[in-house]
CSV table of C-alpha atoms and ligand atoms in Angstrom, one decimal:
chain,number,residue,atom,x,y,z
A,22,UNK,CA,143.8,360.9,-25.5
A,23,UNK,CA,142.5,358.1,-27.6
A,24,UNK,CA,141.7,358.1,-31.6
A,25,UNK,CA,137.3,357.5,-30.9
A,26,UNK,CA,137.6,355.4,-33.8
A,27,UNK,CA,140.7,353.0,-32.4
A,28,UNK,CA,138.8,352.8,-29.3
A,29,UNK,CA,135.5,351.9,-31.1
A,30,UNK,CA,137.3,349.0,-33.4
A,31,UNK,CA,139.0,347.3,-30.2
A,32,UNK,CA,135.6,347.3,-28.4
A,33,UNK,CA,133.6,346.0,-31.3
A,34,UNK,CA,137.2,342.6,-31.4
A,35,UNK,CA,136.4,342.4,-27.6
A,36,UNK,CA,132.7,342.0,-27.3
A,37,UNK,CA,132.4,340.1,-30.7
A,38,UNK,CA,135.2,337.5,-29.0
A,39,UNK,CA,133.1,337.4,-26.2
A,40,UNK,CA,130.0,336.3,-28.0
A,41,UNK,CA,127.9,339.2,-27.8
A,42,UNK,CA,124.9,339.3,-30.4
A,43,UNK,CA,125.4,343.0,-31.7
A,44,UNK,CA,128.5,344.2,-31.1
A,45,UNK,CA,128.6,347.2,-33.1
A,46,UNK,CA,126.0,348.8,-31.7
A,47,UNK,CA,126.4,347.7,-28.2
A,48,UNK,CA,130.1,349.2,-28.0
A,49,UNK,CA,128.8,352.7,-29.5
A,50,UNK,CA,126.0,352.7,-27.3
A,51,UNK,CA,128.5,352.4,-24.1
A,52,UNK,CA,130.9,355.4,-25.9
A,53,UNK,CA,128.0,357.6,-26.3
A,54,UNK,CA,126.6,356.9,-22.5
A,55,UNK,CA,129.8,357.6,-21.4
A,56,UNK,CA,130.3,360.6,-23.5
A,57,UNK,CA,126.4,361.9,-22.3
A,58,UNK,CA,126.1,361.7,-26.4
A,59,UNK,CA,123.8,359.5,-28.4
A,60,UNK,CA,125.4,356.5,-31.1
A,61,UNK,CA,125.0,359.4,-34.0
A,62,UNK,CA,126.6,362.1,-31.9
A,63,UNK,CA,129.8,360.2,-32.0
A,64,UNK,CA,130.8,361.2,-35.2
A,65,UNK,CA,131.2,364.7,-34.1
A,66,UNK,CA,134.2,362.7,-31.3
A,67,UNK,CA,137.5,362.3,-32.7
A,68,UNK,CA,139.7,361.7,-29.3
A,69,UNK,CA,138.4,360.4,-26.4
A,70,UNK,CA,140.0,361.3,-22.7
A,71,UNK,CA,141.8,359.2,-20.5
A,72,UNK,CA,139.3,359.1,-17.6
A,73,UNK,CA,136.2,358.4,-20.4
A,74,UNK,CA,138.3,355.8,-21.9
A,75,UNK,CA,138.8,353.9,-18.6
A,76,UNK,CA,134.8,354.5,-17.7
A,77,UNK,CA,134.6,352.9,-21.1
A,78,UNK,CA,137.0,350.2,-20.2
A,79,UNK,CA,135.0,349.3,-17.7
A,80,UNK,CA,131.9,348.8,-18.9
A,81,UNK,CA,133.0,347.4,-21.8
A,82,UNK,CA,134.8,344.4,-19.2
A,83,UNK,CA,131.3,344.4,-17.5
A,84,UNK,CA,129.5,344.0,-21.4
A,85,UNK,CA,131.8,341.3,-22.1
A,86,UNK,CA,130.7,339.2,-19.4
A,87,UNK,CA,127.7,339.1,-20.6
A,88,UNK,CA,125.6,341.9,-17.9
A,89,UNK,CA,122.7,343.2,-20.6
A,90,UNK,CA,123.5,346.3,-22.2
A,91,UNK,CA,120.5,348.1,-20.8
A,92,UNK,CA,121.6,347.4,-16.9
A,93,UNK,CA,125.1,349.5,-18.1
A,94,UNK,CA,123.4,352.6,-19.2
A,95,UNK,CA,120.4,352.0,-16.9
A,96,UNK,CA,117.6,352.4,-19.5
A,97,UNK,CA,115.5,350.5,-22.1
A,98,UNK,CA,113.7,352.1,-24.7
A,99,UNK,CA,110.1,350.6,-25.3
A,100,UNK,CA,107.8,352.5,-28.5
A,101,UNK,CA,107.7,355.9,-27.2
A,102,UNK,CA,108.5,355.4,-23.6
A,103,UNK,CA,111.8,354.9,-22.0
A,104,UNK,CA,112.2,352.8,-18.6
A,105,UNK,CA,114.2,352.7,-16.0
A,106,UNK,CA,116.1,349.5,-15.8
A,107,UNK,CA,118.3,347.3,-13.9
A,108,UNK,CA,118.8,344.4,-11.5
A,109,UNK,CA,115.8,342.6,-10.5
A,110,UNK,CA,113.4,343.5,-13.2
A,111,UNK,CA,113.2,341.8,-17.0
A,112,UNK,CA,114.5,344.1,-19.4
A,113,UNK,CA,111.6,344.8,-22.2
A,114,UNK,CA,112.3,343.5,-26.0
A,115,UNK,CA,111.5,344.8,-28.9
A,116,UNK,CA,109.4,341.9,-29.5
A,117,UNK,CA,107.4,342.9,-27.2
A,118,UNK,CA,106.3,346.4,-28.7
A,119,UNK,CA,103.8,344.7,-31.4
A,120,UNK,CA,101.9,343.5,-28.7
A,121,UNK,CA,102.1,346.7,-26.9
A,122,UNK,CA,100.8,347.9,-29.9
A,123,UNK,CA,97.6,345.7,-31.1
A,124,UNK,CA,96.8,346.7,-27.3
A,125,UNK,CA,97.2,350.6,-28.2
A,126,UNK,CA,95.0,350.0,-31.3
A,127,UNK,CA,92.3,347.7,-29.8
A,128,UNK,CA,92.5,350.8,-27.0
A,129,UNK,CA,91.7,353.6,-29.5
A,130,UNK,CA,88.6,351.1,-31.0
A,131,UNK,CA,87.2,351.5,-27.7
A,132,UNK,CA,87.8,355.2,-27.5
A,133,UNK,CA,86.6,356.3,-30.9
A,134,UNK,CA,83.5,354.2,-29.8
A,135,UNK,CA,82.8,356.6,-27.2
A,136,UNK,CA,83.5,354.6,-24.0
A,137,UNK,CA,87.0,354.5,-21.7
A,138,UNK,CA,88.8,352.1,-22.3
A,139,UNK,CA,89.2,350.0,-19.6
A,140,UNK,CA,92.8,348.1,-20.0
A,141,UNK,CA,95.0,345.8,-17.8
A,142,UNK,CA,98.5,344.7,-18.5
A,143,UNK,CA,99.4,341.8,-16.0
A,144,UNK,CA,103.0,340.6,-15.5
A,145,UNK,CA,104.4,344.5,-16.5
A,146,UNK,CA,108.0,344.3,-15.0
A,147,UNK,CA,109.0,347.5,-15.7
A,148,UNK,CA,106.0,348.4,-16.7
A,149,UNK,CA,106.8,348.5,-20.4
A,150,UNK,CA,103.3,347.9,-21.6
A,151,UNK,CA,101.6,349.5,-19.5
A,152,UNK,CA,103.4,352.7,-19.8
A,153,UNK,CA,103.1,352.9,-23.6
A,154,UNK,CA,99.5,352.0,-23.3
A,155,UNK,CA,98.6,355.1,-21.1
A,156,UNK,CA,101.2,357.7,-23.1
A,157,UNK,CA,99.6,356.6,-26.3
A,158,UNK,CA,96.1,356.2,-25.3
A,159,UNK,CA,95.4,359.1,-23.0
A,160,UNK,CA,91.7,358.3,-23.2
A,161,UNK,CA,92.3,355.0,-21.1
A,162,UNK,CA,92.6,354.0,-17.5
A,163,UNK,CA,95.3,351.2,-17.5
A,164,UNK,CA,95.5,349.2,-14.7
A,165,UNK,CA,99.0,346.7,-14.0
A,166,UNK,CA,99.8,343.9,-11.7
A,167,UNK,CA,103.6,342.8,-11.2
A,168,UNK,CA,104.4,339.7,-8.1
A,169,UNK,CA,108.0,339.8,-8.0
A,170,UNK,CA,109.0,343.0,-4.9
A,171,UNK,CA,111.7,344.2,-6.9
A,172,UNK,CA,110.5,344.4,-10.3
A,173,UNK,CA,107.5,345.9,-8.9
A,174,UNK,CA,109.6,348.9,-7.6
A,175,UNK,CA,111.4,349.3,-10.7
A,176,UNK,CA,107.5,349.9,-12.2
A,177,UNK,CA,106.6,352.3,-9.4
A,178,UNK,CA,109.4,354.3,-10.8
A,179,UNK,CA,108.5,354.2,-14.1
A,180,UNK,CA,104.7,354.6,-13.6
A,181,UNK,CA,105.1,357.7,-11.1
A,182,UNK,CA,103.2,360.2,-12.8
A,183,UNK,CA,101.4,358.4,-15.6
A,184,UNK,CA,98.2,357.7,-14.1
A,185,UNK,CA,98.5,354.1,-13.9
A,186,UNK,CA,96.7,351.9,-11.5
A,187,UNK,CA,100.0,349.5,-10.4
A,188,UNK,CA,99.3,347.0,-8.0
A,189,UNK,CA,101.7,344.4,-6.2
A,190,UNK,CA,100.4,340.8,-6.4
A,191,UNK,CA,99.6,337.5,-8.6
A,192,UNK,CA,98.0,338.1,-11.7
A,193,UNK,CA,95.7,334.9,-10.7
A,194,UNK,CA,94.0,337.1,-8.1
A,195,UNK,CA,94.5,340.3,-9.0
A,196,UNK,CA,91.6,342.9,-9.5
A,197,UNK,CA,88.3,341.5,-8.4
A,198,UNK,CA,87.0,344.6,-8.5
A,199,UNK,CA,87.0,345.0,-12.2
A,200,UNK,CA,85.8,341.5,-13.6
A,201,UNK,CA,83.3,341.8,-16.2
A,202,UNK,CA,84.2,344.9,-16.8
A,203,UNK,CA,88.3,345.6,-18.7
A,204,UNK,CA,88.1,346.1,-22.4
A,205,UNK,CA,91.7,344.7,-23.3
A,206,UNK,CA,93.9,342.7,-21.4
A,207,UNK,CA,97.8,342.3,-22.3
A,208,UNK,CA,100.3,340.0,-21.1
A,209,UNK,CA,103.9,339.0,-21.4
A,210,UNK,CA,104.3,336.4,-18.6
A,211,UNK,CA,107.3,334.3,-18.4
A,212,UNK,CA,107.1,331.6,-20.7
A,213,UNK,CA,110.4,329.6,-21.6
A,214,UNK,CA,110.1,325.7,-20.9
A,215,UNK,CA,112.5,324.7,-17.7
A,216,UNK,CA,114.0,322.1,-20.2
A,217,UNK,CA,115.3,325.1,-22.5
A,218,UNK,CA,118.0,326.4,-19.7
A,219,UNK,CA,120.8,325.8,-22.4
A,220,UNK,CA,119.7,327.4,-24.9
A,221,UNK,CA,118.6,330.9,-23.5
A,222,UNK,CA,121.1,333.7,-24.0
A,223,UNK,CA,123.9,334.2,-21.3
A,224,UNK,CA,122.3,337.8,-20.4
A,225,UNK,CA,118.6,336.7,-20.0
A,226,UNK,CA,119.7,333.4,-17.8
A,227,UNK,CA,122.0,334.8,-15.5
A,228,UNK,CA,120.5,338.9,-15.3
A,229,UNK,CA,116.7,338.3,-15.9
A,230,UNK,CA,115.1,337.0,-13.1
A,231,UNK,CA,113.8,333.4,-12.9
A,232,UNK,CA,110.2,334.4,-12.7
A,233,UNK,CA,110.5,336.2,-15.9
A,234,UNK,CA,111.4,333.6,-17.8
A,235,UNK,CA,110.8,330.1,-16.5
A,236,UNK,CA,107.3,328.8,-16.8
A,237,UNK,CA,106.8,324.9,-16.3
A,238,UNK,CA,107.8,322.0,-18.1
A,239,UNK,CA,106.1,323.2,-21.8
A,240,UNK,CA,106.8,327.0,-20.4
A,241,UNK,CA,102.8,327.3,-20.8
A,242,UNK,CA,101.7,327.4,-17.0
A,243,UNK,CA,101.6,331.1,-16.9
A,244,UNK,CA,99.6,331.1,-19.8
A,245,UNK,CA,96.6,328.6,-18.8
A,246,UNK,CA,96.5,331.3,-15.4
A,247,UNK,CA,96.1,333.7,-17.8
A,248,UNK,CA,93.6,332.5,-19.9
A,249,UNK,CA,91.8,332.1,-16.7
A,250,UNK,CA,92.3,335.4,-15.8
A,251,UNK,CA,91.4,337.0,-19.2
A,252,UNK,CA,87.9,335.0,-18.9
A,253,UNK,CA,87.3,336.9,-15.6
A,254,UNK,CA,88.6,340.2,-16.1
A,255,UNK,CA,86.7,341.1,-19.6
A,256,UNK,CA,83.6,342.1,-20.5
A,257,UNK,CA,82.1,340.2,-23.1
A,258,UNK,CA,83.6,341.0,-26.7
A,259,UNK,CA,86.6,341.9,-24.8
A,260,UNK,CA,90.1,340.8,-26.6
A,261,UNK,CA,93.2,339.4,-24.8
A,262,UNK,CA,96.8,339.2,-26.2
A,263,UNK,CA,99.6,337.3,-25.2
A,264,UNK,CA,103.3,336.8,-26.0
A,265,UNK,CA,105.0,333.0,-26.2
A,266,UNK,CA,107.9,331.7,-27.4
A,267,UNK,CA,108.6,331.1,-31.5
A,268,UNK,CA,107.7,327.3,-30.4
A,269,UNK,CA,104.5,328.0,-29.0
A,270,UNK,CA,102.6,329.3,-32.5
A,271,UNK,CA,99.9,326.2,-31.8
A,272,UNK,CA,100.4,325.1,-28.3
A,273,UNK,CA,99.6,328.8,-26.8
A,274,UNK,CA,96.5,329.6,-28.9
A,275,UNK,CA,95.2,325.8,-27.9
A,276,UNK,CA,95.0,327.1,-24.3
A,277,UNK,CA,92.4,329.5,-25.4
A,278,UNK,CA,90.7,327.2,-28.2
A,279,UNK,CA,90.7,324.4,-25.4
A,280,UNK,CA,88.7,326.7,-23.2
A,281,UNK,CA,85.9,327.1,-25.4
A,282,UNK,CA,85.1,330.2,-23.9
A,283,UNK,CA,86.9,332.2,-27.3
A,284,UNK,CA,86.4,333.6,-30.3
A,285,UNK,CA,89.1,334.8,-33.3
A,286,UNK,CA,91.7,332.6,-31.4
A,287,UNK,CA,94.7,333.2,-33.5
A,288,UNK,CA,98.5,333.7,-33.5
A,289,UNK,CA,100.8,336.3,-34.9
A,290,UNK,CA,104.1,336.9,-36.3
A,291,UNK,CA,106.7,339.2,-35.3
A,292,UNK,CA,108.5,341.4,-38.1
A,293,UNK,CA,110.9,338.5,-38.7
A,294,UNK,CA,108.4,336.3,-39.6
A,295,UNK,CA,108.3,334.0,-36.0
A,296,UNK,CA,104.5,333.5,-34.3
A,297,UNK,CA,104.9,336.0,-31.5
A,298,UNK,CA,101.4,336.2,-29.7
A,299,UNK,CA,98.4,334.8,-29.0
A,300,UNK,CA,94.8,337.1,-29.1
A,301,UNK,CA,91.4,336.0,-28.1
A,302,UNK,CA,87.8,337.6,-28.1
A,303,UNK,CA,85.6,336.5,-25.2
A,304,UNK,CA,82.3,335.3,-26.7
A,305,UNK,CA,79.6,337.1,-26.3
B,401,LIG,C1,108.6,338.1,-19.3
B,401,LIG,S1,108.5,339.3,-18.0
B,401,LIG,C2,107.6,340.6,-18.8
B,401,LIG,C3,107.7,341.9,-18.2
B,401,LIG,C4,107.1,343.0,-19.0
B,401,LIG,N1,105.6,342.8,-19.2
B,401,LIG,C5,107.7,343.2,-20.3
B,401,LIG,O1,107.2,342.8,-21.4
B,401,LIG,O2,108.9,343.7,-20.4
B,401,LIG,C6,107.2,338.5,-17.0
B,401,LIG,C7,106.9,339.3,-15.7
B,401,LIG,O3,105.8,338.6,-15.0
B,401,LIG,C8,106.1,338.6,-13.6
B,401,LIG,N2,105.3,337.5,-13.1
B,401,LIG,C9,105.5,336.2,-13.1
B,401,LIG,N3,104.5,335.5,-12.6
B,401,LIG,C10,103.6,336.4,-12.2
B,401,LIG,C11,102.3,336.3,-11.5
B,401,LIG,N4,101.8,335.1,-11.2
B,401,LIG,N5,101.6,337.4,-11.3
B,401,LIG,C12,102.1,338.7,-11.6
B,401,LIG,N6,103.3,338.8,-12.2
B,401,LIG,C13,104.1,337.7,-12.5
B,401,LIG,C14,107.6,338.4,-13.5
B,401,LIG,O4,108.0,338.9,-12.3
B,401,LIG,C15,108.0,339.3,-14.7
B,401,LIG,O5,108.2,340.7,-14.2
């Protein structure tokens, strides 16, 4: 038997040594999924046993080198939704959930209005968006395209059940059958410039995979597809949102200025403060 609060204060030394952002939090989360508790149920754990202490050991070895958190315990939670998650599909940020959420409110204006809302994430990975779109908006028939084979498994998992169109394929070609006719159209497509390798975080580079991320030499490629793709897909009056990188505030909105085709281009911030994405009417 160990002291839970000995244990806890070694893990927190080790994963801080090893450079992991939130330590803290990371090392309780590993406890608790270990323990089959949640982070606020530990305090009800004074000693932990020998065999959940080496469990814990060894996740907190696997932490350490830098796997993501959310491949350990095997989930990401996303809004209301949580997702299965692991090797081979991009783990969902928090980021991610405003944009998950203008598309949930631009949803329910289509609803109260009377009509279905007709709504397409492309890019979903684990299906993230997609997922929180139909839970929240039962009203709406949600449609999702992901290209990469395994990710796209890892969203047929999630998805089972939830009503969700999911298709396997590149967003560039992908529904025909509904252009000029999807209310709101969401994205997250990879979008880190090649030349930024150093500077992306050990986890994301070496346990995302590369066509999450890496996006051409300004890490804007995926979006001009996109903004193609949007054109097509929506009926007129339609909106499209987007996520970039914090050094994309002007360049990703001028993909949709450029176009012409737009109205109320603009760019929004996350909660910290940093532009976070894009969203476009088409003109009428
Ligand atoms: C940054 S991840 C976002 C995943 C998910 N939407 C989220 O927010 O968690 C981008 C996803 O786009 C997929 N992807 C990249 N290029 C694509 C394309 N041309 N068509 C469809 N999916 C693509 C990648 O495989 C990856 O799963």
């Amino acid at each position: 038997m160990t002291a839970t609060r000995v244990l806890l204060t070694d893990a927190v030394h080790r994963l801080e040594a090893a450079g992991v952002a939130s330590p803290e939090y990371d090392a309780r989360e590993l406890l608790a999924h270990v323990l089959g508790t949640t982070r606020a149920g530990l305090v009800l754990v004074e000693d932990v046993g020998d065999g959940h202490a080496e469990q814990f050991a060894e996740l907190l070895a696997r932490r350490a080198a830098r796997e993501p958190l959310q491949h350990l315990t095997g989930t990401a939670a996303f809004r209301h939704v949580e997702l299965a998650v692991g090797p081979g599909v991009f783990v969902p940020r928090p980021e991610t959930e405003l944009l998950a959420g203008w598309g949930v409110d631009r949803a329910r204006e289509v609803a109260v209005s009377g009509r279905t809302p007709v709504v397409v994430d492309l890019c979903t990975g684990s299906g993230a968006m997609a997922l929180s779109l139909a839970t929240e908006v039962p009203a709406a028939e949600v449609h999702a395209v992901e290209l990469d084979e395994a990710a796209h498994s890892w969203a047929a998992r999630n998805l089972e059940g939830s009503g969700v169109d999911l298709r396997h394929g590149d967003m560039a070609e992908a529904f025909h059958d509904l252009d000029g006719t999807v209310d709101v159209v969401v994205c997250n497509p990879p979008y880190i410039p090649l030349e930024a390798f150093e500077s992306v975080a050990a986890e994301a580079r070496d346990h995302d995979p590369s066509l999450a991320l890496w996006s051409g030499e300004d890490g804007l490629d995926a979006m001009r597809v996109l903004e193609r793709v949007a054109r097509r897909l929506l009926r007129p009056g339609g909106v499209v949102g987007a996520e970039h990188a914090d050094v994309q505030g002007e360049s990703a909105p001028a993909v949709f200025a450029e176009s012409g085709r737009w109205s109320d281009v603009r760019d929004n911030r996350d909660l910290a403060g940093r532009p976070r994405y894009v969203t476009a009417r088409l003109a009428r």
